[in-house]
Coordinates of C-alpha atoms and ligand atoms in Angstrom, one line a residue:
M23 CA 3.4 -15.0 -11.7
N24 CA 0.6 -15.7 -14.1
P25 CA 2.5 -16.0 -17.3
N26 CA -0.9 -14.7 -19.3
Y27 CA -0.2 -11.0 -18.2
E28 CA 3.6 -10.9 -19.4
A29 CA 3.0 -9.6 -23.1
L30 CA -0.2 -7.6 -22.1
L31 CA 1.6 -5.6 -19.2
K32 CA 4.5 -5.1 -21.2
G33 CA 2.3 -3.6 -24.2
K34 CA 0.8 -1.0 -21.4
M35 CA 4.1 -0.6 -19.7
S36 CA 7.8 1.0 -20.1
N37 CA 10.5 -1.1 -18.9
Q38 CA 11.2 1.0 -15.9
S39 CA 7.3 0.3 -14.7
Y40 CA 7.7 -3.8 -15.8
N41 CA 11.0 -3.4 -13.8
R42 CA 9.7 -1.8 -10.6
L43 CA 6.7 -4.6 -11.2
T44 CA 8.8 -7.5 -11.5
A45 CA 11.5 -6.2 -9.1
L46 CA 9.0 -6.3 -5.9
K47 CA 8.9 -10.6 -6.9
N48 CA 5.4 -10.8 -5.5
K49 CA 3.0 -13.2 -7.2
K50 CA 0.0 -11.1 -5.9
V51 CA 1.4 -8.0 -6.4
F52 CA 1.7 -9.0 -10.3
D53 CA -1.8 -10.7 -10.7
F54 CA -3.6 -8.1 -9.3
V55 CA -2.0 -5.6 -12.1
G56 CA -2.7 -8.0 -14.5
E57 CA -6.1 -9.0 -13.9
F58 CA -7.5 -5.3 -13.8
A59 CA -4.7 -4.4 -16.6
E60 CA -6.8 -7.1 -18.6
H61 CA -10.3 -6.1 -17.2
C62 CA -10.1 -2.9 -17.1
N63 CA -8.1 -2.1 -20.2
P64 CA -6.7 1.1 -19.6
E65 CA -4.5 2.7 -22.3
S66 CA -1.0 2.6 -20.3
I67 CA 0.0 1.8 -16.8
Y68 CA 2.7 3.1 -14.7
V69 CA 4.1 1.4 -11.7
A70 CA 5.9 4.4 -9.4
D71 CA 8.3 3.9 -6.6
D72 CA 9.4 6.1 -3.4
S73 CA 11.7 8.6 -5.3
A74 CA 10.7 12.3 -5.4
A75 CA 11.2 12.3 -9.0
D76 CA 7.9 9.9 -9.6
E77 CA 5.7 12.5 -6.6
Q78 CA 6.6 15.3 -8.9
Y79 CA 5.5 12.7 -12.0
V80 CA 2.3 12.3 -10.0
R81 CA 1.7 16.3 -9.3
D82 CA 2.6 17.2 -13.2
Q83 CA 0.0 14.2 -14.5
A84 CA -3.0 15.6 -12.2
L85 CA -2.5 18.8 -13.8
A86 CA -2.2 17.8 -17.5
K87 CA -4.9 15.4 -17.2
G88 CA -7.4 18.6 -16.1
E89 CA -8.1 16.3 -12.8
E90 CA -6.3 19.2 -10.9
H91 CA -5.8 22.9 -11.8
K92 CA -2.7 25.8 -10.7
L93 CA -3.9 28.2 -8.3
N94 CA -1.9 31.1 -7.6
L95 CA 0.6 30.3 -5.2
D96 CA 3.0 27.8 -6.0
G97 CA 1.9 24.2 -4.9
R98 CA -1.6 24.9 -4.4
T99 CA -3.9 23.0 -6.9
I100 CA -7.5 22.5 -7.0
H101 CA -10.0 19.8 -7.9
W102 CA -13.7 19.6 -8.6
D103 CA -15.5 16.6 -7.7
S104 CA -18.6 15.9 -9.8
Y105 CA -21.7 17.9 -8.3
G106 CA -23.4 14.9 -7.4
D107 CA -20.1 13.3 -5.6
Q108 CA -19.6 15.8 -2.8
A109 CA -19.6 13.3 -0.1
R110 CA -19.3 9.7 0.9
D111 CA -22.2 7.7 -1.0
K112 CA -23.8 5.5 2.0
V113 CA -26.2 3.5 -0.3
N114 CA -23.3 2.2 -3.1
T115 CA -20.8 1.4 -0.6
R116 CA -21.5 -2.3 0.1
Y117 CA -19.8 -5.3 1.7
I118 CA -19.5 -8.4 -0.6
V119 CA -19.7 -11.3 1.4
A120 CA -20.0 -15.1 1.3
P121 CA -23.1 -16.6 1.8
E122 CA -22.9 -18.1 5.1
N123 CA -22.2 -14.4 6.7
M124 CA -24.9 -12.6 4.9
E125 CA -27.0 -12.9 8.0
R126 CA -25.1 -11.6 10.4
M127 CA -23.7 -8.9 7.8
K128 CA -27.4 -7.8 6.9
S129 CA -27.7 -4.5 8.8
L130 CA -24.2 -3.2 7.1
N131 CA -24.9 -3.2 4.2
A132 CA -24.2 -6.4 2.8
V133 CA -24.6 -8.0 -0.3
A134 CA -23.6 -12.0 -1.8
Y135 CA -20.5 -12.4 -2.7
D136 CA -21.5 -13.9 -6.6
E137 CA -24.1 -10.8 -7.0
G138 CA -21.9 -8.2 -5.9
Y139 CA -18.5 -9.3 -7.8
K140 CA -20.9 -9.9 -10.9
E141 CA -22.0 -6.4 -10.9
I142 CA -18.9 -4.6 -10.1
M143 CA -17.0 -6.5 -12.0
N144 CA -19.2 -5.8 -14.8
I145 CA -19.3 -2.1 -14.5
A146 CA -14.7 -2.4 -14.0
K147 CA -14.9 -4.1 -17.5
G148 CA -13.2 -1.3 -19.9
N149 CA -13.8 1.3 -17.4
M150 CA -10.3 2.5 -18.0
K151 CA -10.5 2.8 -21.5
G152 CA -8.1 5.1 -23.4
K153 CA -6.8 6.3 -19.6
D154 CA -3.4 5.8 -18.2
V155 CA -3.2 4.3 -14.5
I156 CA -0.7 4.5 -12.0
V157 CA 0.1 1.8 -9.8
K158 CA 1.5 2.8 -6.1
F159 CA 2.4 1.7 -2.8
F160 CA 1.6 3.3 0.2
A161 CA 1.5 1.9 4.5
E162 CA -1.0 2.3 6.8
G163 CA 1.0 3.6 9.9
P164 CA 4.9 3.7 9.9
T165 CA 6.8 1.4 7.7
D166 CA 8.6 -1.5 9.4
S167 CA 6.5 -1.7 12.5
P168 CA 4.3 -3.7 14.1
F169 CA 1.6 -1.4 12.8
T170 CA 2.4 -1.3 8.9
I171 CA 0.1 -2.6 6.8
P172 CA 1.1 -2.7 3.0
C173 CA -1.5 -1.4 0.5
V174 CA -1.2 -1.2 -3.5
Q175 CA -3.3 1.5 -5.1
F176 CA -4.4 0.9 -9.2
T177 CA -6.0 3.7 -9.9
D178 CA -6.8 5.7 -13.0
S179 CA -7.3 9.2 -11.0
W180 CA -4.3 10.9 -10.4
Y181 CA -5.5 13.4 -8.6
V182 CA -6.7 9.9 -6.0
A183 CA -2.8 9.3 -6.5
H184 CA -1.7 12.8 -5.9
S185 CA -3.7 12.9 -2.8
E186 CA -2.3 9.4 -1.3
A187 CA 1.0 11.1 -1.9
I188 CA -0.2 13.8 0.6
L189 CA -1.9 11.6 2.6
Y190 CA 0.0 8.0 3.1
R191 CA 3.5 7.1 3.4
P192 CA 5.2 5.8 0.8
A193 CA 6.1 2.1 0.5
Y194 CA 7.2 1.1 -2.8
S195 CA 10.3 -0.1 -0.6
H196 CA 8.8 -1.6 1.9
F197 CA 7.4 -3.9 -0.4
L198 CA 11.1 -4.4 -2.1
N199 CA 12.2 -5.8 1.1
M200 CA 9.1 -7.7 2.2
K201 CA 10.1 -11.6 3.3
D202 CA 8.5 -14.0 1.4
E203 CA 6.2 -14.9 4.1
E204 CA 5.0 -11.3 4.6
K205 CA 4.2 -10.8 0.6
D206 CA 0.3 -12.6 0.8
D207 CA -0.4 -9.8 3.4
F208 CA -1.5 -6.6 2.1
F209 CA -4.5 -4.7 1.4
R210 CA -5.6 -4.0 -2.8
F211 CA -7.3 -0.9 -4.0
I212 CA -8.7 -1.0 -7.6
H213 CA -10.1 2.8 -8.4
S214 CA -11.8 4.2 -11.6
A215 CA -12.6 7.8 -12.0
G216 CA -14.3 6.4 -15.3
E217 CA -15.6 8.7 -17.9
L218 CA -14.3 12.3 -17.4
D219 CA -16.1 15.8 -18.9
N220 CA -14.3 18.5 -19.7
R221 CA -14.2 20.0 -15.9
G222 CA -12.1 16.3 -15.3
C223 CA -15.3 15.1 -13.1
T224 CA -16.8 11.6 -13.4
V225 CA -19.9 11.1 -15.7
N226 CA -21.3 8.0 -15.0
L227 CA -22.5 8.4 -11.2
D228 CA -24.9 6.0 -12.0
K229 CA -22.9 3.1 -12.0
R230 CA -20.9 4.5 -8.9
R231 CA -20.5 1.6 -6.3
I232 CA -18.1 0.9 -3.5
Y233 CA -17.9 -2.8 -3.1
M234 CA -15.7 -4.3 -0.1
D235 CA -14.3 -7.9 0.3
T236 CA -12.9 -8.6 3.6
Q237 CA -12.0 -12.1 3.1
N238 CA -9.5 -11.4 0.2
N239 CA -8.8 -7.5 1.5
I240 CA -10.0 -5.9 -1.6
V241 CA -12.2 -3.2 -2.8
Y242 CA -13.5 -1.7 -5.8
S243 CA -14.3 1.5 -6.4
M244 CA -16.2 2.5 -9.7
N245 CA -17.4 5.9 -10.9
D246 CA -16.3 8.5 -8.2
Q247 CA -13.6 11.3 -7.5
Y248 CA -14.8 12.4 -4.0
A249 CA -12.1 10.8 -1.4
G250 CA -14.2 9.4 0.8
N251 CA -15.2 7.3 -2.2
S252 CA -12.3 7.0 -4.3
I253 CA -9.1 7.2 -1.8
G254 CA -8.6 3.1 -0.9
L255 CA -5.9 4.2 1.5
K256 CA -8.6 6.2 3.8
K257 CA -12.0 5.0 4.3
H258 CA -11.9 2.0 2.8
S259 CA -9.0 0.8 4.2
M260 CA -10.6 1.6 7.5
R261 CA -13.4 -1.0 6.9
L262 CA -11.1 -3.8 5.5
A263 CA -8.4 -3.2 9.0
I264 CA -11.7 -2.7 11.7
N265 CA -12.5 -5.9 10.5
K266 CA -8.8 -7.6 10.1
A267 CA -8.8 -5.9 13.7
G268 CA -11.6 -7.9 14.5
K269 CA -10.0 -11.1 13.9
E270 CA -6.2 -10.5 15.5
G271 CA -7.8 -9.1 18.5
W272 CA -6.7 -5.3 17.8
L273 CA -8.6 -1.7 17.3
C274 CA -8.8 0.6 14.2
E275 CA -10.8 3.1 15.4
H276 CA -11.9 6.5 13.7
M277 CA -9.9 8.8 16.7
F278 CA -7.6 11.3 16.5
V279 CA -3.9 11.1 18.1
M280 CA -2.5 14.1 20.4
A281 CA -0.7 15.2 23.2
V282 CA -1.3 17.5 25.9
V283 CA 1.3 19.6 26.7
N284 CA 1.8 20.0 30.3
P285 CA 2.2 23.9 30.9
D286 CA 4.3 23.8 34.3
S287 CA 6.2 20.3 33.6
K288 CA 6.0 20.1 30.4
R289 CA 5.1 16.4 30.1
K290 CA 3.8 15.3 27.3
T291 CA 0.4 12.7 27.5
Y292 CA -1.3 11.4 24.5
F293 CA -5.2 11.0 24.2
A294 CA -6.9 9.8 21.0
G295 CA -10.5 10.8 20.7
A296 CA -13.7 9.7 18.9
Y297 CA -16.3 12.0 18.2
P298 CA -18.6 12.1 15.3
S299 CA -18.4 14.5 12.5
A300 CA -19.7 18.5 13.3
C301 CA -18.5 17.3 17.3
G302 CA -15.3 19.1 17.6
K303 CA -12.9 16.3 16.8
T304 CA -10.5 18.1 14.9
S305 CA -10.9 21.4 16.6
T306 CA -10.1 18.8 20.0
A307 CA -6.8 17.7 18.1
M308 CA -5.9 20.9 17.2
V309 CA -6.2 22.6 20.2
P310 CA -3.9 25.9 20.9
G311 CA -0.9 25.0 22.8
E312 CA -1.2 21.1 22.4
Q313 CA 0.5 18.7 19.9
V314 CA -0.4 16.6 17.2
V315 CA 0.2 13.4 15.9
G316 CA -3.0 12.5 14.0
D317 CA -6.4 13.8 12.8
D318 CA -8.9 10.8 11.4
I319 CA -7.4 6.8 11.5
A320 CA -5.4 5.7 14.7
Y321 CA -4.8 2.0 15.1
F322 CA -4.2 0.6 18.9
R323 CA -2.2 -2.3 19.3
N324 CA -1.0 -4.0 22.8
I325 CA 3.1 -3.6 22.5
N326 CA 4.3 -4.9 25.5
G327 CA 1.5 -4.7 27.6
E328 CA 1.1 -1.1 26.7
F329 CA -2.0 0.4 25.0
R330 CA -0.1 1.7 22.0
A331 CA -1.3 4.0 18.9
V332 CA -0.3 5.2 15.6
N333 CA -1.9 7.7 13.5
V334 CA -2.3 5.7 10.0
E335 CA -1.4 8.6 8.3
Q336 CA 0.8 11.3 7.2
G337 CA -1.8 14.1 6.2
I338 CA -5.8 15.6 6.6
F339 CA -8.1 15.5 4.8
G340 CA -9.7 18.4 6.3
I341 CA -12.9 20.1 5.9
I342 CA -12.5 23.7 5.2
K343 CA -15.7 25.0 6.1
D344 CA -15.5 27.7 9.2
V345 CA -11.5 27.8 9.1
N346 CA -10.3 31.0 9.2
A347 CA -8.0 33.3 11.1
D348 CA -9.3 33.0 14.5
D349 CA -11.1 29.6 15.2
D350 CA -8.1 27.4 12.8
P351 CA -5.5 30.0 13.1
V352 CA -2.8 26.8 12.4
I353 CA -4.6 25.5 9.5
F354 CA -5.5 29.5 7.9
E355 CA -2.3 30.2 7.8
N356 CA -0.7 27.2 6.3
L357 CA -3.7 27.3 3.7
K358 CA -2.3 30.3 2.8
K359 CA 1.1 29.6 2.0
P360 CA 2.7 28.6 -1.3
Q361 CA 3.1 24.9 -0.8
E362 CA 1.7 21.5 -1.6
L363 CA -2.0 21.7 -0.8
I364 CA -5.3 20.4 -3.0
F365 CA -7.8 22.3 -2.1
S366 CA -11.5 20.2 -3.4
N367 CA -15.0 21.8 -4.4
V368 CA -14.4 25.2 -3.3
L369 CA -14.3 28.8 -5.3
E370 CA -11.3 29.8 -7.5
G371 CA -12.0 33.5 -7.9
P372 CA -11.0 35.5 -10.8
D373 CA -7.5 36.1 -8.5
K374 CA -6.9 32.3 -9.0
N375 CA -6.8 32.1 -4.9
P376 CA -9.7 29.8 -3.6
Y377 CA -12.9 30.8 -1.7
W378 CA -14.4 28.7 0.9
L379 CA -17.7 29.3 3.5
G380 CA -17.1 30.8 6.5
M381 CA -13.7 31.9 5.8
G382 CA -13.9 35.4 7.2
E383 CA -12.9 37.2 4.3
E384 CA -14.6 39.1 1.3
T385 CA -15.5 35.8 -0.9
P386 CA -16.0 37.3 -5.1
D387 CA -19.4 37.4 -6.4
S388 CA -18.4 34.6 -9.3
G389 CA -15.1 32.2 -10.2
R390 CA -15.6 28.2 -10.9
N391 CA -16.9 25.8 -7.9
H392 CA -17.9 22.5 -7.6
H393 CA -21.3 23.4 -9.9
A394 CA -19.2 24.9 -13.1
D395 CA -18.3 28.4 -13.9
W396 CA -20.5 30.4 -10.8
K397 CA -22.0 33.6 -9.9
K398 CA -23.9 34.3 -7.3
G399 CA -27.5 33.5 -7.7
D400 CA -27.2 30.6 -9.4
K401 CA -29.5 27.5 -9.5
D402 CA -28.7 23.8 -9.8
A403 CA -31.1 22.1 -11.6
S404 CA -33.2 21.2 -9.1
G405 CA -33.6 24.9 -8.7
K406 CA -31.5 25.3 -5.4
E407 CA -29.3 28.0 -5.0
V408 CA -25.3 26.8 -5.3
G409 CA -23.1 28.4 -2.8
I410 CA -19.7 29.9 -3.2
A411 CA -18.6 25.9 -2.0
H412 CA -19.9 23.0 -1.0
P413 CA -20.7 22.6 2.8
N414 CA -18.1 19.2 2.5
S415 CA -15.3 21.1 0.5
R416 CA -12.2 19.8 2.0
Y417 CA -7.9 20.8 1.8
T418 CA -5.7 17.9 1.6
M419 CA -2.3 19.1 3.0
R420 CA 0.8 17.4 4.6
L421 CA 0.0 17.0 8.9
D422 CA 4.9 18.4 8.6
Y423 CA 3.6 21.4 7.5
L424 CA 1.6 22.5 11.3
S425 CA 3.9 23.7 13.8
N426 CA 1.9 21.6 16.5
F427 CA 2.9 18.6 14.5
D428 CA 4.0 15.4 17.2
K429 CA 7.1 14.8 14.9
E430 CA 8.1 12.6 17.4
G431 CA 5.2 11.0 18.1
F432 CA 3.9 10.4 14.8
D433 CA 7.5 8.5 14.0
A434 CA 7.3 5.9 16.7
K435 CA 7.8 2.9 15.3
E436 CA 5.8 1.4 17.9
G437 CA 3.2 4.4 18.1
V438 CA 2.9 6.4 21.4
K439 CA 1.6 4.9 24.6
V440 CA -2.5 6.3 24.6
E441 CA -3.1 7.9 28.9
G442 CA -6.8 8.3 27.9
L443 CA -9.6 7.9 25.4
L444 CA -12.1 10.4 25.1
Y445 CA -15.2 10.2 23.7
G446 CA -16.8 13.5 22.4
G447 CA -20.9 13.4 21.6
R448 CA -23.2 16.1 20.9
D449 CA -25.9 16.8 23.1
S450 CA -27.9 19.9 24.3
D451 CA -29.3 18.7 27.3
T452 CA -28.0 15.4 28.9
T453 CA -24.2 14.8 29.1
V454 CA -21.5 17.1 31.3
P455 CA -18.5 18.9 29.8
V456 CA -16.4 16.1 31.0
E457 CA -16.8 13.3 32.9
E458 CA -13.9 9.9 33.9
S459 CA -15.2 6.5 33.8
P460 CA -14.9 4.3 37.1
S461 CA -13.0 1.7 34.6
Y462 CA -12.0 1.2 31.1
A463 CA -15.0 -1.3 30.4
S464 CA -17.5 1.3 32.0
G465 CA -16.0 3.6 29.7
I466 CA -16.7 1.9 26.3
L467 CA -20.3 0.8 27.3
L468 CA -21.3 4.0 28.6
K469 CA -19.0 6.7 26.9
A470 CA -18.0 5.9 23.8
A471 CA -21.4 3.1 22.9
T472 CA -23.7 5.8 23.8
L473 CA -21.9 8.6 22.0
E474 CA -24.9 10.4 20.1
S475 CA -24.7 13.4 17.7
E476 CA -27.4 15.7 17.7
T477 CA -29.1 17.4 14.8
T478 CA -28.3 21.3 14.6
A479 CA -30.1 24.0 12.1
A480 CA -27.1 23.7 10.3
T481 CA -27.7 20.3 9.1
L482 CA -30.9 19.3 6.9
G483 CA -33.7 17.8 8.6
A484 CA -35.2 18.3 11.7
E485 CA -33.8 20.1 14.8
G486 CA -32.6 18.3 17.7
V487 CA -32.8 14.7 16.6
R488 CA -30.2 12.4 18.3
N489 CA -28.3 9.6 16.0
A490 CA -26.8 7.2 17.3
S491 CA -22.8 7.0 16.7
P492 CA -21.4 4.0 18.6
M493 CA -17.7 4.9 19.4
A494 CA -18.0 7.7 16.3
N495 CA -17.7 4.7 13.7
M496 CA -20.2 3.4 12.7
D497 CA -20.2 4.1 8.8
F498 CA -16.8 1.9 9.2
V499 CA -17.5 -1.0 11.4
S500 CA -17.6 -3.6 9.3
Y501 CA -18.4 -7.0 11.4
P502 CA -21.5 -7.1 13.7
L503 CA -21.9 -3.8 16.5
G504 CA -22.0 -6.6 19.2
E505 CA -18.9 -8.3 18.2
Y506 CA -17.3 -5.0 17.7
T507 CA -18.1 -3.5 20.9
E508 CA -16.3 -6.6 22.7
N509 CA -13.5 -6.6 21.1
N510 CA -13.2 -3.2 22.0
L511 CA -13.6 -4.6 26.0
N512 CA -11.1 -7.3 25.7
F513 CA -8.4 -5.3 23.6
V514 CA -7.3 -3.9 27.1
N515 CA -6.7 -7.7 28.6
G516 CA -3.7 -8.5 29.7
M517 CA -2.3 -4.9 29.5
K518 CA -0.2 -3.5 32.9
K519 CA -3.1 -0.5 32.8
A520 CA -6.0 0.3 30.5
P521 CA -6.0 4.1 29.6
K522 CA -8.7 6.3 31.4
V523 CA -11.8 7.2 29.3
F524 CA -13.7 10.3 29.3
S525 CA -16.6 11.5 27.6
T526 CA -16.7 15.2 26.8
N527 CA -19.8 17.5 25.3
Y528 CA -19.1 20.6 24.3
F529 CA -22.9 21.9 23.4
M530 CA -24.3 21.6 26.4
L531 CA -27.3 24.7 26.0
S532 CA -28.5 27.1 28.9
P533 CA -31.6 27.4 30.0
K534 CA -31.9 30.2 27.2
G535 CA -30.5 28.4 24.7
K536 CA -27.0 29.7 24.3
F537 CA -23.9 27.8 24.5
M538 CA -22.2 28.2 28.2
T539 CA -18.1 28.4 27.7
S540 CA -16.1 29.9 24.9
K541 CA -14.8 28.0 22.3
L542 CA -11.7 26.8 23.6
A543 CA -12.9 25.6 26.7
K544 CA -12.3 22.3 25.6
K545 CA -8.5 23.0 26.4
V546 CA -9.5 23.0 30.4
W547 CA -11.6 19.6 30.1
L548 CA -8.0 18.1 28.6
H549 CA -6.0 19.6 31.1
W550 CA -8.1 18.3 33.7
A551 CA -8.1 14.9 32.2
E552 CA -4.4 14.9 31.8
G553 CA -4.4 15.6 35.4
R554 CA -6.6 12.9 36.6
V555 CA -4.4 10.4 34.7
Y556 CA -1.8 11.4 37.1
G557 CA -4.3 11.6 40.3
E558 CA -3.7 14.9 40.5
Y559 CA -7.4 16.1 40.9
E560 CA -10.1 15.4 43.4
G561 CA -13.5 14.3 42.0
L562 CA -16.9 14.2 42.8
A563 CA -19.0 10.9 42.0
T564 CA -21.8 10.5 40.3
P565 CA -24.0 7.6 38.5
T566 CA -21.9 7.3 35.9
G567 CA -18.2 8.5 36.7
T568 CA -16.5 11.7 38.0
I569 CA -16.8 14.9 37.4
P570 CA -14.4 17.8 38.1
L571 CA -14.1 20.2 41.6
Y572 CA -15.5 23.8 41.4
P573 CA -11.9 25.1 42.3
D574 CA -10.0 22.9 40.2
L575 CA -11.7 24.4 37.2
K576 CA -11.7 27.8 38.4
K577 CA -7.8 27.2 38.6
L578 CA -7.3 26.1 34.8
F579 CA -9.9 28.9 32.9
K580 CA -7.9 31.4 34.7
K581 CA -4.7 30.3 34.1
L582 CA -4.6 28.2 30.5
L583 CA -7.8 31.3 29.1
N584 CA -7.4 33.7 31.1
E585 CA -11.6 33.1 31.6
D586 CA -13.8 33.4 34.6
F587 CA -16.0 30.1 35.0
S588 CA -18.7 31.0 37.5
E589 CA -20.3 28.5 40.3
A590 CA -23.6 29.1 38.7
D591 CA -21.9 27.7 35.3
Y592 CA -20.2 24.7 36.8
E593 CA -23.4 23.9 38.8
Y594 CA -25.7 23.8 35.4
L595 CA -23.4 22.2 33.3
F596 CA -22.2 19.3 35.8
T597 CA -25.9 18.3 36.7
F598 CA -26.3 14.9 36.4
R599 CA -29.9 14.9 34.6
C600 CA -31.3 11.2 35.7
T601 CA -34.3 10.6 33.2
K602 CA -32.5 12.7 30.2
W603 CA -29.4 9.8 31.1
V604 CA -31.9 6.4 31.1
E605 CA -33.6 7.8 27.7
K606 CA -30.2 8.0 26.4
L607 CA -29.1 4.5 27.6
E608 CA -32.8 3.5 26.2
R609 CA -31.4 4.6 22.6
T610 CA -28.5 2.8 23.2
K611 CA -30.1 0.0 23.5
A612 CA -32.7 0.2 21.2
F613 CA -30.2 0.8 18.2
F614 CA -28.1 -2.2 19.6
A615 CA -30.5 -4.5 18.8
K616 CA -31.1 -2.6 15.6
M617 CA -27.6 -3.7 14.5
D618 CA -27.3 -6.6 15.8
T619 CA -29.6 -9.5 17.2
N620 CA -27.0 -11.0 19.0
I621 CA -25.3 -8.2 21.1
P622 CA -23.8 -10.1 24.3
Q623 CA -26.6 -9.8 27.1
H624 CA -23.9 -8.6 29.8
I625 CA -23.7 -6.0 27.6
Y626 CA -27.7 -5.2 28.3
D627 CA -26.8 -6.1 31.4
A628 CA -24.2 -3.3 32.2
W629 CA -27.0 -0.8 30.8
D630 CA -29.9 -2.1 32.9
K631 CA -27.7 -2.1 35.9
A632 CA -26.2 1.4 35.0
A633 CA -30.0 2.4 34.5
A634 CA -30.8 1.4 37.8
G635 CA -27.8 3.0 39.6
I636 CA -29.4 6.3 38.3
K637 CA -33.1 5.8 39.0
A638 CA -31.8 5.1 42.4
A639 CA -30.0 8.5 42.7
K640 CA -33.3 10.0 41.1
E641 CA -34.5 8.6 44.2
K642 CA -32.3 10.0 46.6
Y643 CA -32.3 13.3 45.1
G644 CA -34.6 13.9 42.8
D645 CA -34.3 14.3 39.0
E646 CA -31.8 17.1 38.4
I647 CA -28.7 16.2 40.6
K648 CA -26.7 19.4 41.3
P649 CA -22.7 18.0 42.2
G650 CA -23.1 19.3 45.3
A651 CA -25.1 16.6 46.2
F652 CA -22.5 14.0 45.5
K653 CA -20.2 15.7 47.8
G654 CA -21.1 13.6 51.0
Ligands
SPV725 C1 -15.3 11.6 7.2 O1 -16.4 11.9 6.6 O2 -15.4 11.0 8.6 C2 -13.5 11.9 6.7 C3 -13.6 12.4 5.5 O3 -13.3 11.8 7.6 S1 -14.4 10.9 4.1 O4 -12.9 10.7 3.4 O5 -15.3 11.3 3.7 O6 -14.6 10.1 5.2
MN726 MN1 -13.3 10.6 9.4

């Protein structure tokens, strides 16, 4: 322990906090806290343990400091981020990298280490003046497990600490029990919301910076509160973990983990799924009748030759827009209960109830929201009308509130065995609703790497633009895309069995521009995939994989949803569209080449081979191939 920090820390801490810190006998933790106590100069520092009393203290402080406000049911609070801090700041989120790594990191928003470090430390200097800081310990994944990544968060935001207490497993005890040889290996997060206004919102957004150092596993986040910018354990940790996984040969993916439950045998089969935003990720993880382990971030490891997964988190930081009694009944019902929930960037009505977009209820014409005191028709400084809530407004909730929570899978120290991976994009005219890859490698290259999300009328800008989103993970991939793809491919080497890989697409439009199945059709695609894991359905081989037979889907629609599924719809939805597919492969190649000049040649070769196969099929059957053609 650096003795220079002793007097400083004793001056800013109670005896209890100081004793908790030193009880860890961890030089790296002590020096981290000491360094930022000195540099950021907070008024006081509280070191929290895992006790219920400390959890309550954090909740109370978030209210006392004005970062959260009580709503009308016990436990529910509301928090607002600054009007300009409503989503992740991609421009100011950067990697600070050693000079020798600058070239390979150049497409990933990298800045030279010395320059970036100097800038962030300048911003951090004295940034916590007059504020009370909390130091809190958490784990990514279960504690005492092969997956565990211990983390320490130093923050002056009690909303951030509170959110983390809901979202992550506590780990003060884990730090206390670390063996000497483990004491160096954990992630560190330093965060400051900086100066706050009278609504408890960050003022100095021009000095918002999120700088990540994957060499030393530390992230600096300054002058922000939106959870995707501020919470160390969420997307910052994810970027560090992706990098660490790349070096160590495991995977950290932007994926849900869920169990499909067979209605007859009750067998539980685990799937993990990656979907770019607005492509149905949460609604797939929450399909009624199935069970959820996690909705956002998964770690995968090879454990005794098996592909196993844990949910990194224990809560959900979910988009609240369109959560209503019909579309999301389980979550909706929970948001209405008197229990610990943080609503962010929604409207607090005069009745102290929270209101949001698409909630399916009448909403008031005035209240307080992410803009300020609000009434219908109010405009912001740029003249844009302010809605009742921000489209990216959120709820923060523990997973164990949910009736479909798979506690057994969630608690498994060795994770759950994953039998299937799902990659779900959004396109109106190319890919079929569900298709199984002929192999794991083909799944990674043709299903995961080619994922795209198409813009809709609901997003700004032109409609129908396809954004590449390999593995739905591009915002967080923290080393070159080619190496990351290789790591995905190699991960299954030496395993007894690789999971099956499926693509899904819920967004194919009819010639009249309409969706052709109900929102719950995804349940049918999931159960078809589940059956395939056990070899229960026959399929038809297309140039990119295996699609279902009509009679199987007809039965599944009837049995699971009591819906009729016509053969004409089947034929349209499962038509193989050759030119569209070749164009998709060309876009994927161009995107990979843009992101990384060192993509291994065998990856391009695999795409070229697939394109050649598609062109051969086109020669034989024509450009749009109905499923029946694949029968022979
Ligand atoms: C996402 O955008 O993928 C989220 C929310 O899960 S955020 O915390 O902003 O990353
Ligand atoms: Mn996410």
